[in-house]
Tab-separated table of C-alpha atoms in Angstrom:
chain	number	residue	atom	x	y	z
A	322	UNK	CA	-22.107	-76.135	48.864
A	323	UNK	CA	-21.952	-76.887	45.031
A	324	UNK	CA	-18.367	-77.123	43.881
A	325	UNK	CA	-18.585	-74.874	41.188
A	326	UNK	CA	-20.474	-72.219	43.192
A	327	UNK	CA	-17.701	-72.414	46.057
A	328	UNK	CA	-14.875	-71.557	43.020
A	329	UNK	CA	-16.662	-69.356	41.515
A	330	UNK	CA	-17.086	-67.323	44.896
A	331	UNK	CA	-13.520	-68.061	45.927
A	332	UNK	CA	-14.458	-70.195	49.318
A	333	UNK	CA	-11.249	-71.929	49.440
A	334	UNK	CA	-9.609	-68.463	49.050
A	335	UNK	CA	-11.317	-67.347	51.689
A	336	UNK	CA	-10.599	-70.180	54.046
A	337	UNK	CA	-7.287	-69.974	53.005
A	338	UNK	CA	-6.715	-66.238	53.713
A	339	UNK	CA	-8.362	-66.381	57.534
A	340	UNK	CA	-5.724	-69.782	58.103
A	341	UNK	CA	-2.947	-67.039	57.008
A	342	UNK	CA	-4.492	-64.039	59.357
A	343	UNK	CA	-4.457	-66.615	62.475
A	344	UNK	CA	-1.151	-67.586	61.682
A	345	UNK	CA	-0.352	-64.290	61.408
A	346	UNK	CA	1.405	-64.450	58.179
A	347	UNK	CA	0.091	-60.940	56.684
A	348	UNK	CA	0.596	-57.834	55.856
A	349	UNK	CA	-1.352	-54.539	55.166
A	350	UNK	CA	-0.545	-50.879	54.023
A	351	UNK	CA	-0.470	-47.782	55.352
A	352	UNK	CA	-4.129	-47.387	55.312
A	353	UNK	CA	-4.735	-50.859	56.362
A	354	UNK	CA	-5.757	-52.552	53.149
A	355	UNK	CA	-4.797	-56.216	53.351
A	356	UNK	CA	-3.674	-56.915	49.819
A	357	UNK	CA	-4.429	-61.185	50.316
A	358	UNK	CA	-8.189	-60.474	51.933
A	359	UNK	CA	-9.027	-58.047	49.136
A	360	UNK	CA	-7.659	-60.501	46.414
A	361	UNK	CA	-9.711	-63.490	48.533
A	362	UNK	CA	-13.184	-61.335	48.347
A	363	UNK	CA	-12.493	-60.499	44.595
A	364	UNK	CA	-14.141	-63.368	43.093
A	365	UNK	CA	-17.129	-62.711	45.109
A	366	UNK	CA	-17.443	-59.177	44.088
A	367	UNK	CA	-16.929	-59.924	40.510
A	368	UNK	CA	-19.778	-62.381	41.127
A	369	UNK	CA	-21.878	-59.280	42.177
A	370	UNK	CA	-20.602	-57.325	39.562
A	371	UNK	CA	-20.754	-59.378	36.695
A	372	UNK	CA	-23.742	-62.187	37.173
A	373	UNK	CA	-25.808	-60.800	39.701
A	374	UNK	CA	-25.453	-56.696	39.284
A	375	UNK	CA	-24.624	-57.440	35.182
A	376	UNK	CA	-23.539	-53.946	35.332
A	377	UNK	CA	-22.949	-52.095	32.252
A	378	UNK	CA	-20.183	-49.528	31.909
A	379	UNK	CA	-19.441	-46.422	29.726
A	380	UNK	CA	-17.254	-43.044	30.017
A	381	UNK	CA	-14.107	-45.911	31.168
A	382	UNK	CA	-11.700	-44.409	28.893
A	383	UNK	CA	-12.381	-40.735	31.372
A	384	UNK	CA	-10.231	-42.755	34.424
A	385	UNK	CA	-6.802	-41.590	33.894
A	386	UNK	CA	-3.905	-44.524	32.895
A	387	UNK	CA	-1.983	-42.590	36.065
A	388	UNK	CA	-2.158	-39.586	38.446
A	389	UNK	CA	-4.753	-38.082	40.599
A	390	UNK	CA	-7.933	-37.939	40.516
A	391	UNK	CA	-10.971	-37.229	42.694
A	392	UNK	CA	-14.089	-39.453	41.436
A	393	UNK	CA	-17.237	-37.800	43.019
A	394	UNK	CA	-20.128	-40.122	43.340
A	395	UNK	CA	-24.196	-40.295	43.766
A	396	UNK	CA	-24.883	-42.645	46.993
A	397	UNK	CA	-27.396	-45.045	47.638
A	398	UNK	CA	-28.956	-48.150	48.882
A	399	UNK	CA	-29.122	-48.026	52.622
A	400	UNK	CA	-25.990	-50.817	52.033
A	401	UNK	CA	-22.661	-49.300	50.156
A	402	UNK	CA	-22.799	-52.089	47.386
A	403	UNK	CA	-21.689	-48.313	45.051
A	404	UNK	CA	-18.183	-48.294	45.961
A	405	UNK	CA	-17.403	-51.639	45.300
A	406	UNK	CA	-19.311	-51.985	41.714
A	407	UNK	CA	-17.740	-48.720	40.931
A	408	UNK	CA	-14.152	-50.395	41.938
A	409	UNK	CA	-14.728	-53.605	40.343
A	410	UNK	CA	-15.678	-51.361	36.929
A	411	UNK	CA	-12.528	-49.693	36.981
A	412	UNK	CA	-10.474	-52.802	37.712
A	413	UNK	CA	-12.332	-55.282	35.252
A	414	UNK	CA	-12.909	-52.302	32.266
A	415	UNK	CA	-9.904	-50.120	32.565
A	416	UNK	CA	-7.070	-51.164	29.731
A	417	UNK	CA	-4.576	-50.267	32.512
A	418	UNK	CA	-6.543	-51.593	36.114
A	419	UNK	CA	-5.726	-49.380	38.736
A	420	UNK	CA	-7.761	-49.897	42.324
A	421	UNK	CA	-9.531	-46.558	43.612
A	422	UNK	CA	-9.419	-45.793	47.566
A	423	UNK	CA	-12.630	-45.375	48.641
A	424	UNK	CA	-13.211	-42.649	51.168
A	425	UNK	CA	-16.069	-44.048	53.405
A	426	UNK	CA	-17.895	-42.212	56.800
A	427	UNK	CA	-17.458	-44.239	59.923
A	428	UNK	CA	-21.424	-44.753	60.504
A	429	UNK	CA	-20.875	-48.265	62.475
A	430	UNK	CA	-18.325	-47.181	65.523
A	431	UNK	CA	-20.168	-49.864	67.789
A	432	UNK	CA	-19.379	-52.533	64.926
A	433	UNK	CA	-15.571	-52.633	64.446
A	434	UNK	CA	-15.270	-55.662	62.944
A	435	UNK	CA	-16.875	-53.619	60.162
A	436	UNK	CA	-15.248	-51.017	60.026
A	437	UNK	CA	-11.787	-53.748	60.325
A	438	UNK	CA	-13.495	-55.321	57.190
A	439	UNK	CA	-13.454	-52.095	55.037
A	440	UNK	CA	-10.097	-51.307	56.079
A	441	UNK	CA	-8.735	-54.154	54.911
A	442	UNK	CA	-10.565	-54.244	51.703
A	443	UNK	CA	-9.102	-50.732	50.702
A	444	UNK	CA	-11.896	-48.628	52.427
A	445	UNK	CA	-10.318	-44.929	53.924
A	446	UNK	CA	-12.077	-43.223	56.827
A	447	UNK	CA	-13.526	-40.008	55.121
A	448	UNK	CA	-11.475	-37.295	56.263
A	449	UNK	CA	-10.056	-33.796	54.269
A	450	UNK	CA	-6.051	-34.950	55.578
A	451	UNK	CA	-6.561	-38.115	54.348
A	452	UNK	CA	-8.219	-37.275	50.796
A	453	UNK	CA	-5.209	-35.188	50.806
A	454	UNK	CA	-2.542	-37.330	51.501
A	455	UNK	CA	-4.460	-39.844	48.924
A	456	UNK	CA	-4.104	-37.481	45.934
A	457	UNK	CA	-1.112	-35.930	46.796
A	458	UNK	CA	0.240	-39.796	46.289
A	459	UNK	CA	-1.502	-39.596	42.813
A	460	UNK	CA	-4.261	-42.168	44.080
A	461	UNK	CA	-7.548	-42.572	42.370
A	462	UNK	CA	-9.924	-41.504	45.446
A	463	UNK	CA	-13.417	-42.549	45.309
A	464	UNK	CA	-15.931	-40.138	47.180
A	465	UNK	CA	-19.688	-39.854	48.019
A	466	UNK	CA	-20.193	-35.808	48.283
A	467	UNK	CA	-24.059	-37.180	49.818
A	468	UNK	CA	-22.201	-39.179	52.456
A	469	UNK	CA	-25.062	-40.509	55.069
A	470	UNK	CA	-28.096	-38.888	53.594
A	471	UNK	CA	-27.887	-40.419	50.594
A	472	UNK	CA	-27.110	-43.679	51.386
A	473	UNK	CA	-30.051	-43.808	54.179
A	474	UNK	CA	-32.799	-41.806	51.834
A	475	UNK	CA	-36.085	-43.375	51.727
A	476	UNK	CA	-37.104	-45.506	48.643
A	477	UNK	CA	-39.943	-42.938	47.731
A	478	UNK	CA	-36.414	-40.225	47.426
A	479	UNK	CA	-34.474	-42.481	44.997
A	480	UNK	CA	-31.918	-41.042	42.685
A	481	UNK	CA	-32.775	-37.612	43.732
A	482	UNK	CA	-29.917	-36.484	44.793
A	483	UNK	CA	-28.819	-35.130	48.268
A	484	UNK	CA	-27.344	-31.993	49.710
A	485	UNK	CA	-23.425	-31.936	48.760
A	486	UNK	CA	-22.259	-30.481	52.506
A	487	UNK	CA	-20.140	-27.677	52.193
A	488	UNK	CA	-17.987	-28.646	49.375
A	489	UNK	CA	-15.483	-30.464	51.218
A	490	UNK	CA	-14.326	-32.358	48.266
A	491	UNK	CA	-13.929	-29.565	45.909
A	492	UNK	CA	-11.621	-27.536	48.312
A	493	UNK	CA	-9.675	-30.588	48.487
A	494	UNK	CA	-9.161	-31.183	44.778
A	495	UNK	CA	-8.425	-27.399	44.527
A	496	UNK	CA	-5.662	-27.600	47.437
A	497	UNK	CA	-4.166	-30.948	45.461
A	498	UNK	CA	-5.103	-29.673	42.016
A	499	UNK	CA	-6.700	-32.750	41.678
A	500	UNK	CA	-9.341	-33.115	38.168
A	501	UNK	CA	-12.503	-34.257	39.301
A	502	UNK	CA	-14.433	-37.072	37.814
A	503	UNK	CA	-18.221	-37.187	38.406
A	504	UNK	CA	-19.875	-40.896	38.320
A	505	UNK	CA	-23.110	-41.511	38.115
A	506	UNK	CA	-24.887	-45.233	38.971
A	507	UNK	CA	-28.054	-46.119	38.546
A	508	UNK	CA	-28.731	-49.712	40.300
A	509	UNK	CA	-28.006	-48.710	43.862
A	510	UNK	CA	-31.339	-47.505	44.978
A	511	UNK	CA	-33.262	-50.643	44.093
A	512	UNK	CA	-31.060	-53.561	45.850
A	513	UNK	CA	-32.537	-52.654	49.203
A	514	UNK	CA	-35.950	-50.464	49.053
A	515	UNK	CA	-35.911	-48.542	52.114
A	516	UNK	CA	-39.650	-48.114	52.728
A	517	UNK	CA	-39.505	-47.450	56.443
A	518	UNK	CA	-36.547	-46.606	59.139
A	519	UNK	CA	-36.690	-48.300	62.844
A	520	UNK	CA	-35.003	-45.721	64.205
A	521	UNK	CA	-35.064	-46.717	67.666
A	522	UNK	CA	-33.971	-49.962	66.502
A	523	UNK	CA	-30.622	-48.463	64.826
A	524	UNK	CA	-30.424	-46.504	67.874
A	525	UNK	CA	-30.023	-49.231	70.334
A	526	UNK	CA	-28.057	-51.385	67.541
A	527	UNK	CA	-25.635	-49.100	67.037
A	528	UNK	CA	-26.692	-48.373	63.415
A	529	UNK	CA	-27.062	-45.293	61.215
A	530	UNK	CA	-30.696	-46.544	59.849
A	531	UNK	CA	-32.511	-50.069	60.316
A	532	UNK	CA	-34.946	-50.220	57.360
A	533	UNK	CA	-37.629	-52.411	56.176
A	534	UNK	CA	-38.101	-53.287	52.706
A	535	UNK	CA	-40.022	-54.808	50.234
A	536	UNK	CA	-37.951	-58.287	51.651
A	537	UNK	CA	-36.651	-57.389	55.283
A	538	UNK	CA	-37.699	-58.803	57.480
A	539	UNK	CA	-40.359	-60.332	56.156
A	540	UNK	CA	-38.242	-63.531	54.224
A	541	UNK	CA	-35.839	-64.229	57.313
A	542	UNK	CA	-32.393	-64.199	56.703
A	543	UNK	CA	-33.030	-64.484	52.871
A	544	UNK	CA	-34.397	-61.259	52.614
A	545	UNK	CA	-30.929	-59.653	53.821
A	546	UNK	CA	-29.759	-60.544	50.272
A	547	UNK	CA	-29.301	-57.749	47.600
A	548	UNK	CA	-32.530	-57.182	45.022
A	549	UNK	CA	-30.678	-58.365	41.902
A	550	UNK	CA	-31.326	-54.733	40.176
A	551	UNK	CA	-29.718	-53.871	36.433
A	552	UNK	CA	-26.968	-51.511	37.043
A	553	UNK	CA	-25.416	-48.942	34.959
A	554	UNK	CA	-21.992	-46.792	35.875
A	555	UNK	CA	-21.294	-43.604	34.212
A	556	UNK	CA	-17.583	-41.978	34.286
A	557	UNK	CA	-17.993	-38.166	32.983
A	558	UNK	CA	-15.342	-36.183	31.652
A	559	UNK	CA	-12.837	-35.065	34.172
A	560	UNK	CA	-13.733	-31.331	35.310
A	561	UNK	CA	-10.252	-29.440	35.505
A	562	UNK	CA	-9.693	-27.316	38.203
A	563	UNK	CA	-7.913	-23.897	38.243
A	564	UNK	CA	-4.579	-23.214	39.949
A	565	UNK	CA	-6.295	-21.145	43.077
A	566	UNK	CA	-2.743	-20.113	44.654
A	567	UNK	CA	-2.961	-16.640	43.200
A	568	UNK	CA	-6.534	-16.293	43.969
A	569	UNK	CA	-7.684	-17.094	47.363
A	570	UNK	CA	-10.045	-14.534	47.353
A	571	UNK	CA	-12.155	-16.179	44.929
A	572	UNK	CA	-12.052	-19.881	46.309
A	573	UNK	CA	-15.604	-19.734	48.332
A	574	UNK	CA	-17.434	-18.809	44.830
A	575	UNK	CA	-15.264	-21.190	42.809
A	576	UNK	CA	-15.747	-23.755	45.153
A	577	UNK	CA	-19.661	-23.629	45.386
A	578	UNK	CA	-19.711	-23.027	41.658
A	579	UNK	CA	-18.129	-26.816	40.995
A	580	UNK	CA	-19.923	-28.585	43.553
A	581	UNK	CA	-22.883	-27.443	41.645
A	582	UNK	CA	-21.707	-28.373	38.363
A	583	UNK	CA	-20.897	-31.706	39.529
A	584	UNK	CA	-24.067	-32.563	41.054
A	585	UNK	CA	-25.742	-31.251	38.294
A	586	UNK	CA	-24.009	-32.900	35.849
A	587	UNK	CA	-24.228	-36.422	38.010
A	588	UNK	CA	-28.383	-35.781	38.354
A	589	UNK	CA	-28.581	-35.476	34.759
A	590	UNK	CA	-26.802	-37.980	34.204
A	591	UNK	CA	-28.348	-40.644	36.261
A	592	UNK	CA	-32.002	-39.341	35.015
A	593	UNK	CA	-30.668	-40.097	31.552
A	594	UNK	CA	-29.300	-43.440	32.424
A	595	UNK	CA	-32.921	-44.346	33.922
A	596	UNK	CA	-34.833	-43.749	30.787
A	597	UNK	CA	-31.864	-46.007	28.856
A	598	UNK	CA	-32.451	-48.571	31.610
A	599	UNK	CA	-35.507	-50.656	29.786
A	600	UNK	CA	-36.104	-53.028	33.080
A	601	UNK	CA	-35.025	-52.431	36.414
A	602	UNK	CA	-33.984	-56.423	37.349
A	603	UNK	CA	-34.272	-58.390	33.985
């Protein structure tokens, strides 16, 4: 491999960081993010983020310096490239870089190793105690209100957005009087075109979906690689919520009330940001 290419991915890094995890000289946090493999894979992901995604940022100055918040999310891409362009934003753009926990489903229980991988990186199983415990420690949390069904959605359904389940992450930000934060991207949806689903094939690989695009299978192991798509991240104004301990009765309507607003304010949003987009790879 070219010398430059191997720096500016951060091989030796790499290398260097397995040599530690054999030797067993590591450590992780409570939620099992290994602060020397996420450091290791950085240079790769700002590789993605910067050369190959070139994505483009705005609403940055909406992340709060510190405290809670909840950032709410449109999914996509059958792969979750989201979560870690919308993390890289916030660390590269951010005056004061703080690194968001993303909240992911567990869709690969017969693959560990990747579900170990996302651990490690800062990934948090998707779970109400856990969002939680993640605000109540005035985390940035990073969720996908979609979850599965948007990240799996045909090409032909791209950036139209998915059912938000019950809410889940409203009545969370409510119980920790978290703000919420909607962000919108426009990129995902093009790096892997779903335009059919095996699904027999993800059934007996152990897979949520195994899709065929405009690449896969069709160039071999080079058509597993990302369509280099223009992105473009969106960070709205946080959306306070109200102090709910005096009102219980009124949660159920409050809650479906914001869950709308936020996904209506991400699908405008993104259908905005895809007129400003001129090209969708160049």
């Amino acid at each position: 491999m070219n010398k430059s290419l191997k720096r500016a991915l951060g091989v030796n890094a790499l290398a260097q960081a397995a040599k530690k995890r054999l030797e067993g000289d590591y450590h992780v946090d409570e939620w099992g993010m290994d602060e020397g493999i996420r450091q290791s894979f950085w240079p790769i992901l700002d590789f993605f983020y910067s050369r190959y995604f070139r994505v483009t940022v705005s609403g940055i100055e909406n992340i709060p310096d510190q405290g809670r918040a909840l950032l709410a999310a449109n999914h996509g891409g059958a792969v979750p490239f989201d979560g870690a362009m919308v993390m890289a934003a916030i660390m590269r753009e951010h005056p004061n870089p703080r690194l968001p926990k993303t909240l992911h489903v567990d869709m690969l229980s017969n693959w560990p190793w990747a579900n170990y991988l996302v651990s490690r990186l800062g990934g948090v199983q998707a779970m109400p105690e856990n969002a939680e415990k993640l605000l109540e420690s005035d985390c940035l949390t990073l969720v996908f209100p979609e979850g599965g069904k948007g990240l799996g959605k045909p090409f032909a359904k791209r950036y139209q957005m998915q059912r938000f389940g019950r809410g889940g992450f409203v009545k969370v930000a409510l119980k920790t009087q978290s703000p919420i934060i909607p962000v919108s991207i426009v990129g995902a949806e093009e790096i892997y075109p779903m335009l059919y689903d095996v699904k027999p094939l993800a059934k007996m690989l152990g897979l949520p979906w195994a899709p065929i695009t405009f690449t896969w299978p069709w160039l071999g192991p080079l058509g597993a690689l990302p369509l280099p798509s223009k992105w473009f991240i969106d960070f709205g104004k946080p959306i306070p919520i109200p102090d709910m301990k005096y009102r219980p009765s009124e949660e159920p309507l409050l809650v479906s009330r914001i869950t709308a607003q936020v996904r209506d304010h991400i699908q405008k949003t993104v259908n905005r940001l895809l007129v400003q987009r001129e090209k969708v790879f160049f």
